N, CA, C and O of each residue as an XYZ file, in Angstrom:
588
protein
N       0.868     -1.085     -0.077
C       0.013      0.014      0.096
C       0.822      1.232     -0.066
O       1.855      1.328      0.597
N       0.479      2.159     -0.856
C       1.410      3.418     -0.938
C       1.043      4.234      0.338
O      -0.059      4.252      0.886
N       2.124      4.881      0.696
C       2.113      6.017      1.704
C       1.493      7.274      1.107
O       1.471      7.412     -0.116
N       1.022      8.137      1.871
C       0.640      9.464      1.403
C       1.995     10.146      0.755
O       1.852     10.748     -0.310
N       3.149     10.085      1.283
C       4.284     10.767      0.838
C       4.524     10.293     -0.713
O       4.867     11.124     -1.553
N       4.365      9.174     -0.985
C       4.812      8.511     -2.204
C       3.632      8.985     -3.283
O       3.937      9.299     -4.433
N       2.342      9.006     -2.833
C       1.289      9.509     -3.691
C       1.542     11.022     -4.082
O       1.332     11.445     -5.219
N       2.049     11.861     -2.958
C       2.192     13.269     -3.247
C       3.401     13.373     -4.268
O       3.304     14.110     -5.249
N       4.528     12.633     -4.028
C       5.832     12.704     -4.817
C       5.422     12.217     -6.279
O       5.880     12.793     -7.266
N       4.645     11.260     -6.377
C       4.115     10.841     -7.910
C       3.357     11.997     -8.453
O       3.373     12.089     -9.680
N       2.755     12.818     -7.849
C       1.919     13.807     -8.457
C       2.386     15.300     -8.084
O       1.633     16.270     -8.002
N       3.648     15.293     -7.894
C       4.162     16.586     -7.383
C       4.131     17.634     -8.521
O       3.905     18.808     -8.227
N       4.361     17.246     -9.889
C       4.137     18.348    -10.858
C       2.651     18.869    -11.075
O       2.389     20.058    -11.255
N       1.766     17.914    -11.042
C       0.325     18.362    -11.075
C      -0.047     19.222    -10.044
O      -0.729     20.225    -10.253
N       0.426     18.839     -8.768
C       0.257     19.693     -7.438
C       0.778     21.006     -7.489
O       0.108     21.991     -7.176
N       2.091     21.058     -7.920
C       2.719     22.306     -7.992
C       2.084     23.259     -8.994
O       1.831     24.443     -8.773
N       1.848     22.562    -10.180
C       1.110     23.372    -11.331
C      -0.192     24.000    -10.744
O      -0.452     25.176    -11.001
N      -0.945     23.312    -10.029
C      -2.184     23.761     -9.513
C      -2.005     24.984     -8.539
O      -2.793     25.929     -8.577
N      -1.035     24.941     -7.741
C      -0.713     25.786     -6.605
C      -0.133     27.081     -7.480
O      -0.533     28.203     -7.167
N       0.636     26.951     -8.373
C       1.087     28.098     -9.112
C      -0.016     28.943     -9.868
O      -0.154     30.166     -9.871
N      -0.850     27.870    -10.579
C      -1.850     28.495    -11.334
C      -2.893     29.430    -10.423
O      -3.282     30.506    -10.877
N      -3.276     29.003     -9.246
C      -3.899     29.321     -8.049
C      -3.480     30.660     -7.576
O      -4.266     31.571     -7.315
N      -2.190     30.720     -7.481
C      -1.551     31.989     -6.862
C      -1.655     32.988     -8.024
O      -2.060     34.121     -7.763
N      -1.318     32.661     -9.307
C      -1.288     33.518    -10.316
C      -2.755     34.041    -10.763
O      -2.926     35.098    -11.369
N      -3.736     33.199    -10.398
C      -5.177     33.533    -10.838
C      -5.655     34.590     -9.693
O      -6.437     35.498     -9.977
N      -5.176     34.428     -8.491
C      -5.472     35.226     -7.347
C      -4.774     36.648     -7.554
O      -5.424     37.687     -7.434
N      -3.568     36.637     -7.836
C      -2.774     37.850     -8.062
C      -3.498     38.604     -9.401
O      -3.795     39.798     -9.364
N      -3.702     37.883    -10.399
C      -4.444     38.614    -11.485
C      -5.653     39.278    -11.137
O      -5.897     40.433    -11.486
N      -6.557     38.438    -10.327
C      -7.881     38.823    -10.103
C      -7.856     40.098     -9.177
O      -8.659     41.018     -9.327
N      -6.909     40.085     -8.239
C      -6.793     41.171     -7.268
C      -6.405     42.417     -8.035
O      -6.982     43.485     -7.832
N      -5.421     42.281     -8.922
C      -5.032     43.549     -9.624
C      -6.153     44.048    -10.645
O      -6.342     45.256    -10.788
N      -6.898     43.095    -11.359
C      -7.978     43.339    -12.172
C      -8.978     44.172    -11.318
O      -9.381     45.217    -11.830
N      -9.388     43.867    -10.186
C     -10.338     44.606     -9.317
C     -10.037     46.032     -9.077
O     -10.991     46.803     -8.969
N      -8.785     46.496     -8.975
C      -8.411     47.776     -8.710
C      -9.351     48.905     -9.313
O     -10.020     49.714     -8.670
N      -9.258     48.784    -10.640
C      -9.991     49.806    -11.395
C     -11.670     49.690    -11.095
O     -12.402     50.680    -11.108
N     -12.101     48.432    -10.848
C     -13.492     48.464    -10.617
C     -13.920     48.959     -9.253
O     -14.911     49.671     -9.093
N     -13.124     48.547     -8.272
C     -13.317     49.142     -6.961
C     -13.106     50.780     -6.902
O     -13.767     51.463     -6.119
N     -12.264     51.272     -7.673
C     -12.101     52.772     -7.755
C     -13.370     53.400     -8.210
O     -13.596     54.577     -7.927
N     -14.237     52.664     -8.919
C     -15.645     53.294     -9.554
C     -16.660     53.164     -8.430
O     -17.702     53.814     -8.517
N     -16.433     52.344     -7.339
C     -17.548     52.313     -6.478
C     -18.364     51.139     -6.844
O     -19.163     50.824     -5.962
N     -18.381     50.470     -7.814
C     -18.826     49.276     -8.221
C     -18.361     47.846     -7.691
O     -17.190     47.513     -7.510
N     -19.502     47.057     -7.473
C     -19.056     45.762     -7.203
C     -18.591     44.947     -8.472
O     -18.972     45.393     -9.554
N     -17.851     43.858     -8.473
C     -17.565     43.078     -9.637
C     -18.727     42.620    -10.467
O     -18.667     42.589    -11.696
N     -19.884     42.231     -9.715
C     -20.909     41.757    -10.425
C     -21.637     43.082    -11.252
O     -21.960     43.076    -12.440
N     -21.784     44.094    -10.387
C     -22.289     45.321    -10.933
C     -21.541     45.779    -12.157
O     -22.208     46.158    -13.119
N     -20.339     45.785    -12.218
C     -19.505     46.122    -13.242
C     -19.712     45.113    -14.396
O     -19.785     45.606    -15.522
N     -19.812     43.830    -14.283
C     -19.887     42.762    -15.135
C     -21.398     43.015    -15.883
O     -21.527     42.904    -17.102
N     -22.398     43.333    -15.073
C     -23.792     43.395    -15.694
C     -23.542     44.700    -16.576
O     -23.789     44.595    -17.777
N     -23.080     45.905    -16.097
C     -23.188     47.043    -16.992
C     -22.276     46.865    -18.137
O     -22.525     47.473    -19.178
N     -21.120     46.000    -18.047
C     -20.325     45.881    -19.254
C     -20.843     45.128    -20.317
O     -20.663     45.401    -21.504
N     -21.623     43.978    -19.794
C     -22.236     43.096    -20.795
C     -23.381     43.900    -21.588
O     -23.456     43.819    -22.814
N     -24.293     44.702    -20.806
C     -25.289     45.521    -21.314
C     -24.776     46.580    -22.342
O     -25.338     46.871    -23.398
N     -23.627     47.101    -21.861
C     -23.106     48.134    -22.847
C     -22.647     47.445    -24.189
O     -22.910     47.894    -25.305
N     -21.945     46.329    -23.944
C     -21.431     45.752    -25.263
C     -22.278     44.826    -25.827
O     -21.977     44.587    -26.997
N     -23.358     44.138    -25.357
C     -24.175     43.458    -25.996
C     -25.607     43.978    -26.100
O     -26.471     43.316    -26.675
N     -25.842     45.101    -25.571
C     -27.095     45.560    -25.753
C     -28.279     45.016    -24.766
O     -27.913     44.220    -23.902
N     -29.575     45.347    -24.806
C     -30.531     44.784    -23.813
C     -30.441     43.120    -23.752
O     -30.168     42.378    -24.696
N     -30.706     42.790    -22.556
C     -30.541     41.416    -22.336
C     -31.548     40.886    -21.229
O     -31.950     41.576    -20.292
N     -31.894     39.594    -21.461
C     -32.880     38.826    -20.219
C     -31.812     38.568    -19.298
O     -30.634     38.439    -19.631
N     -32.305     38.489    -18.007
C     -31.480     38.158    -16.858
C     -30.622     36.881    -17.159
O     -29.408     36.878    -16.952
N     -31.303     35.787    -17.660
C     -30.449     34.477    -17.963
C     -29.515     34.833    -18.942
O     -28.507     34.128    -18.901
N     -29.519     35.753    -19.866
C     -28.562     36.167    -20.823
C     -27.343     36.751    -20.143
O     -26.198     36.495    -20.517
N     -27.667     37.623    -19.031
C     -26.577     38.424    -18.260
C     -25.864     37.231    -17.550
O     -24.638     37.133    -17.593
N     -26.577     36.404    -16.954
C     -25.875     35.364    -16.074
C     -24.852     34.685    -16.939
O     -23.693     34.522    -16.558
N     -25.334     34.261    -18.202
C     -24.414     33.436    -19.075
C     -23.300     34.347    -19.427
O     -22.160     33.888    -19.493
N     -23.549     35.689    -19.677
C     -22.486     36.543    -20.263
C     -21.275     36.821    -19.172
O     -20.084     36.898    -19.475
N     -21.844     36.961    -17.784
C     -20.817     37.400    -16.897
C     -20.421     36.247    -16.020
O     -19.807     36.436    -14.971
N     -20.775     35.029    -16.450
C     -20.304     33.799    -15.783
C     -20.475     33.727    -14.302
O     -19.523     33.488    -13.559
N     -21.809     33.956    -13.832
C     -22.258     33.981    -12.516
C     -23.502     33.036    -12.309
O     -24.100     32.529    -13.259
N     -23.847     32.839    -10.969
C     -25.021     32.048    -10.889
C     -26.052     33.105    -10.602
O     -25.738     34.277    -10.396
N     -27.252     32.677    -10.596
C     -28.507     33.416    -10.429
C     -28.727     33.843     -9.143
O     -29.652     34.617     -8.898
N     -27.858     33.359     -8.143
C     -28.167     33.508     -6.795
C     -28.283     34.965     -6.419
O     -29.275     35.247     -5.747
N     -27.392     36.015     -6.752
C     -27.303     37.311     -6.446
C     -27.683     38.285     -7.406
O     -27.823     39.465     -7.085
N     -27.864     37.860     -8.599
C     -28.028     38.641     -9.786
C     -29.235     39.474     -9.842
O     -29.238     40.552    -10.436
N     -30.287     38.985     -9.222
C     -31.587     39.931     -9.276
C     -31.237     41.000     -8.129
O     -31.722     42.117     -8.311
N     -30.569     40.839     -7.133
C     -30.098     41.832     -6.065
C     -29.169     42.892     -6.807
O     -29.329     44.106     -6.679
N     -28.253     42.352     -7.540
C     -27.362     43.259     -8.271
C     -28.191     44.349     -9.255
O     -28.092     45.575     -9.204
N     -28.947     43.642    -10.068
C     -29.769     44.425    -10.879
C     -30.718     45.392    -10.187
O     -30.928     46.529    -10.610
N     -31.258     44.892     -9.137
C     -32.180     45.699     -8.259
C     -31.338     46.896     -7.894
O     -31.861     47.995     -8.079
N     -30.244     46.857     -7.457
C     -29.395     47.813     -6.921
C     -28.901     48.869     -7.956
O     -28.820     50.068     -7.690
N     -28.532     48.245     -9.325
C     -28.353     49.084    -10.285
C     -29.465     49.839    -10.881
O     -29.311     50.884    -11.512
N     -30.589     49.267    -10.655
C     -31.706     50.069    -11.070
C     -32.091     51.039    -10.156
O     -32.481     52.115    -10.609
N     -32.051     50.838     -8.755
C     -32.095     51.774     -7.776
C     -31.252     53.053     -8.070
O     -31.646     54.203     -7.876
N     -29.907     52.650     -8.619
C     -29.017     53.793     -8.751
C     -29.170     54.663    -10.059
O     -28.489     55.633    -10.391
N     -30.230     54.078    -10.719
C     -30.434     54.619    -12.027
C     -29.532     54.241    -13.115
O     -29.523     54.961    -14.113
N     -28.745     53.178    -13.063
C     -27.824     52.599    -14.098
C     -28.413     51.621    -15.137
O     -27.944     51.531    -16.271
N     -29.387     50.944    -14.729
C     -30.310     50.105    -15.566
C     -31.687     50.337    -15.283
O     -32.096     50.840    -14.236
N     -32.480     49.915    -16.357
C     -33.991     49.772    -16.227
C     -34.414     48.436    -16.673
O     -33.800     47.716    -17.461
N     -35.528     48.182    -16.086
C     -36.181     46.805    -16.551
C     -37.427     47.205    -17.223
O     -38.107     48.164    -16.860
N     -37.756     46.281    -18.416
C     -38.929     46.568    -19.119
C     -39.456     45.036    -19.282
O     -38.694     44.077    -19.154
N     -40.723     44.919    -19.553
C     -41.104     43.549    -19.876
C     -40.849     43.269    -21.392
O     -40.940     44.106    -22.291
N     -40.569     42.174    -21.502
C     -40.068     41.629    -23.042
C     -41.402     41.772    -23.810
O     -42.383     41.122    -23.450
N     -41.442     42.466    -24.678
C     -42.743     42.596    -25.552
C     -42.999     41.150    -26.231
O     -44.159     40.829    -26.486
N     -41.968     40.307    -26.514
C     -42.359     39.040    -27.032
C     -42.763     38.003    -26.206
O     -43.362     37.021    -26.645
N     -42.408     38.191    -24.764
C     -42.911     37.410    -23.714
C     -43.103     38.038    -22.524
O     -42.154     38.416    -21.837
N     -44.314     38.195    -22.194
C     -44.616     39.214    -20.906
C     -44.062     38.454    -19.643
O     -44.043     39.075    -18.580
N     -43.694     37.400    -19.674
C     -43.383     36.611    -18.367
C     -41.800     37.081    -18.176
O     -41.277     36.961    -17.068
N     -41.086     37.602    -19.266
C     -39.816     37.881    -19.167
C     -39.385     39.271    -19.089
O     -40.063     40.170    -19.587
N     -38.263     39.487    -18.474
C     -37.921     40.981    -18.370
C     -36.509     41.311    -19.014
O     -35.501     40.636    -18.805
N     -36.562     42.373    -19.780
C     -35.447     42.835    -20.476
C     -34.837     43.896    -19.690
O     -35.524     44.832    -19.281
N     -33.497     43.805    -19.433
C     -32.605     44.743    -18.798
C     -31.859     45.577    -19.777
O     -31.208     45.087    -20.700
N     -31.981     46.921    -19.537
C     -31.279     47.915    -20.454
C     -30.524     48.811    -19.554
O     -30.844     49.107    -18.403
N     -29.413     49.237    -20.257
C     -28.504     50.201    -19.605
C     -28.877     51.434    -19.778
O     -29.349     51.713    -20.881
N     -28.773     52.462    -18.781
C     -29.353     53.881    -18.944
C     -28.115     54.710    -19.537
O     -26.997     54.230    -19.721
N     -28.468     55.943    -19.789
C     -27.353     56.922    -20.068
C     -26.242     56.945    -18.989
O     -25.028     56.888    -19.183
N     -26.953     57.047    -17.728
C     -25.981     57.167    -16.641
C     -25.011     55.875    -16.407
O     -23.876     55.925    -15.934
N     -25.723     54.676    -16.851
C     -24.717     53.613    -16.783
C     -23.739     53.488    -17.794
O     -22.664     52.949    -17.534
N     -24.028     53.986    -19.067
C     -23.114     54.003    -20.215
C     -21.967     54.894    -19.778
O     -20.804     54.584    -20.038
N     -22.273     55.965    -19.138
C     -21.234     57.077    -18.621
C     -20.212     56.344    -17.838
O     -19.004     56.412    -18.065
N     -20.779     55.624    -16.880
C     -19.830     55.004    -15.857
C     -18.986     53.946    -16.589
O     -17.782     53.923    -16.335
N     -19.405     53.222    -17.319
C     -18.728     52.197    -18.226
C     -17.756     52.887    -19.089
O     -16.618     52.442    -19.236
N     -18.182     53.992    -19.680
C     -17.280     54.678    -20.662
C     -16.120     55.278    -19.874
O     -15.013     55.364    -20.406
N     -16.325     55.680    -18.670
C     -15.200     56.206    -17.489
C     -14.310     55.147    -17.341
O     -13.113     55.318    -17.571
N     -14.847     53.850    -16.909
C     -14.184     52.792    -16.295
C     -13.464     52.197    -17.363
O     -12.234     52.208    -17.297
N     -14.057     51.654    -18.382
C     -13.621     50.944    -19.345
C     -12.112     51.166    -19.840
O     -11.332     50.214    -19.832
N     -11.740     52.355    -20.242
C     -10.402     52.470    -20.755
C      -9.479     52.364    -19.472
O      -8.329     51.968    -19.661
N      -9.817     52.636    -18.375
C      -8.754     52.300    -17.334
C      -8.526     50.820    -17.061
O      -7.420     50.286    -16.972
N      -9.728     50.215    -16.937
C      -9.822     48.692    -16.787
C      -8.850     48.042    -17.863
O      -7.916     47.286    -17.593
N      -9.252     48.488    -19.196
C      -8.432     47.851    -20.157
C      -6.928     48.212    -20.179
O      -6.127     47.417    -20.669
N      -6.526     49.402    -19.658
C      -5.108     49.633    -19.429
C      -4.575     48.817    -18.260
O      -3.413     48.410    -18.238
N      -5.413     48.600    -17.337
C      -5.023     47.658    -16.112
C      -4.777     46.360    -16.576
O      -3.812     45.728    -16.147
N      -5.643     45.835    -17.509
C      -5.493     44.344    -17.920
C      -4.163     44.238    -18.851
O      -3.402     43.273    -18.786
N      -3.988     45.252    -19.652
C      -2.979     45.201    -20.491
C      -1.701     45.312    -19.516
O      -0.708     44.666    -19.851
N      -1.657     45.920    -18.580
C      -0.456     46.103    -17.528
C      -0.211     44.786    -17.047
O       0.935     44.336    -17.046
N      -1.221     44.104    -16.623
C      -1.344     42.723    -16.032
C      -0.643     41.708    -17.011
O       0.250     41.008    -16.534
N      -0.938     41.583    -18.201
C      -0.425     40.717    -19.080
C       0.817     41.231    -19.788
O       1.281     40.569    -20.716
N       1.322     42.245    -19.450
C       2.571     42.985    -20.000
C       3.834     42.025    -19.608
O       4.920     42.107    -20.180
N       3.575     41.197    -18.660
C       4.711     40.330    -18.152
C       4.988     39.174    -19.309
O       5.979     38.448    -19.385
N       3.897     39.202    -20.141
C       4.012     37.986    -21.172
C       4.127     38.684    -22.540
O       3.577     39.770    -22.723
N       4.870     38.043    -23.544
C       4.958     38.614    -24.953
C       3.566     38.197    -25.552
O       2.890     37.274    -25.098
N       3.194     39.029    -26.690
C       1.972     38.494    -27.329
C       1.921     36.986    -27.722
O       0.869     36.356    -27.608
N       3.015     36.437    -28.164
C       3.054     34.888    -28.455
C       2.734     34.357    -27.125
O       1.741     33.629    -27.127
N       3.344     34.537    -25.914
C       3.085     34.034    -24.720
C       1.735     34.014    -24.412
O       1.188     32.932    -24.199
N       0.999     35.258    -24.347
C      -0.304     35.409    -24.318
C      -1.278     34.413    -25.079
O      -2.187     33.815    -24.503
N      -1.023     34.307    -26.305
C      -1.600     33.213    -27.211
C      -1.421     31.869    -26.809
O      -2.311     31.022    -26.887
N      -0.280     31.664    -26.380
C       0.152     30.171    -25.839
C      -0.743     29.935    -24.678
O      -1.495     28.962    -24.632
N      -0.652     30.893    -23.674
C      -1.435     30.782    -22.432
C      -2.831     30.520    -22.562
O      -3.479     29.718    -21.889
N      -3.298     31.349    -23.594
C      -4.929     31.338    -23.699
C      -5.233     29.984    -24.471
O      -6.252     29.350    -24.199
N      -4.362     29.562    -25.410
C      -4.685     28.143    -25.837
C      -4.572     26.905    -24.795
O      -5.239     25.880    -24.930
N      -3.796     27.086    -23.908
C      -3.408     26.038    -22.971
C      -4.649     26.143    -22.051
O      -5.211     25.095    -21.734
N      -5.118     27.332    -21.598
C      -6.232     27.440    -20.671
C      -7.494     27.006    -21.229
O      -8.308     26.445    -20.496
N      -7.760     27.225    -22.556
C      -8.802     26.504    -23.302
C      -8.952     25.084    -23.087
O     -10.050     24.539    -23.192
N      -7.935     24.488    -22.803
C      -8.016     23.013    -22.814
C      -8.781     22.530    -21.398
O      -9.220     21.390    -21.245
N      -8.854     23.451    -20.527
C      -9.435     23.208    -19.145
C     -11.090     23.386    -19.337
O     -11.858     22.958    -18.475
N     -11.525     23.997    -20.436
C     -12.828     24.403    -20.553
C     -13.828     23.323    -20.218
O     -14.839     23.573    -19.563
N     -13.507     21.988    -20.723
C     -14.513     21.090    -20.697
C     -14.252     19.812    -19.691
O     -14.750     18.692    -19.799
N     -13.438     20.230    -18.792
C     -12.988     18.808    -17.957
C     -14.156     18.646    -16.947
O     -14.166     17.700    -16.160
């Protein structure tokens, strides 16, 4: 019977790769949040506004899909954005049971103020890699999509 030490040693590369990946992801995420936090928005609020700004009017289920979140808090996020005048809700003319979420002019202004800084921040994050390394990393990470 193998002892735990042997199991760990046999899987050292996978374990250390996971640790390195997790630390890098944490560092990247923390740095990415800087410009979002400066705006006074939460990550979820920024995600909703950014999705509406770039994709146009969306149903809640489409927003959830676009910003890669669960439905758990999205209704509260949208309610708070609506209260702040950044989005508005309308009944879907094609399906009265469904609601369409739209970004307001105030919401557009916030995104237009934040997005250039956010993109600059993302470029700074990835400046440690060459363009070729970024492409390679992206292709490697895509392999994990369906595990």
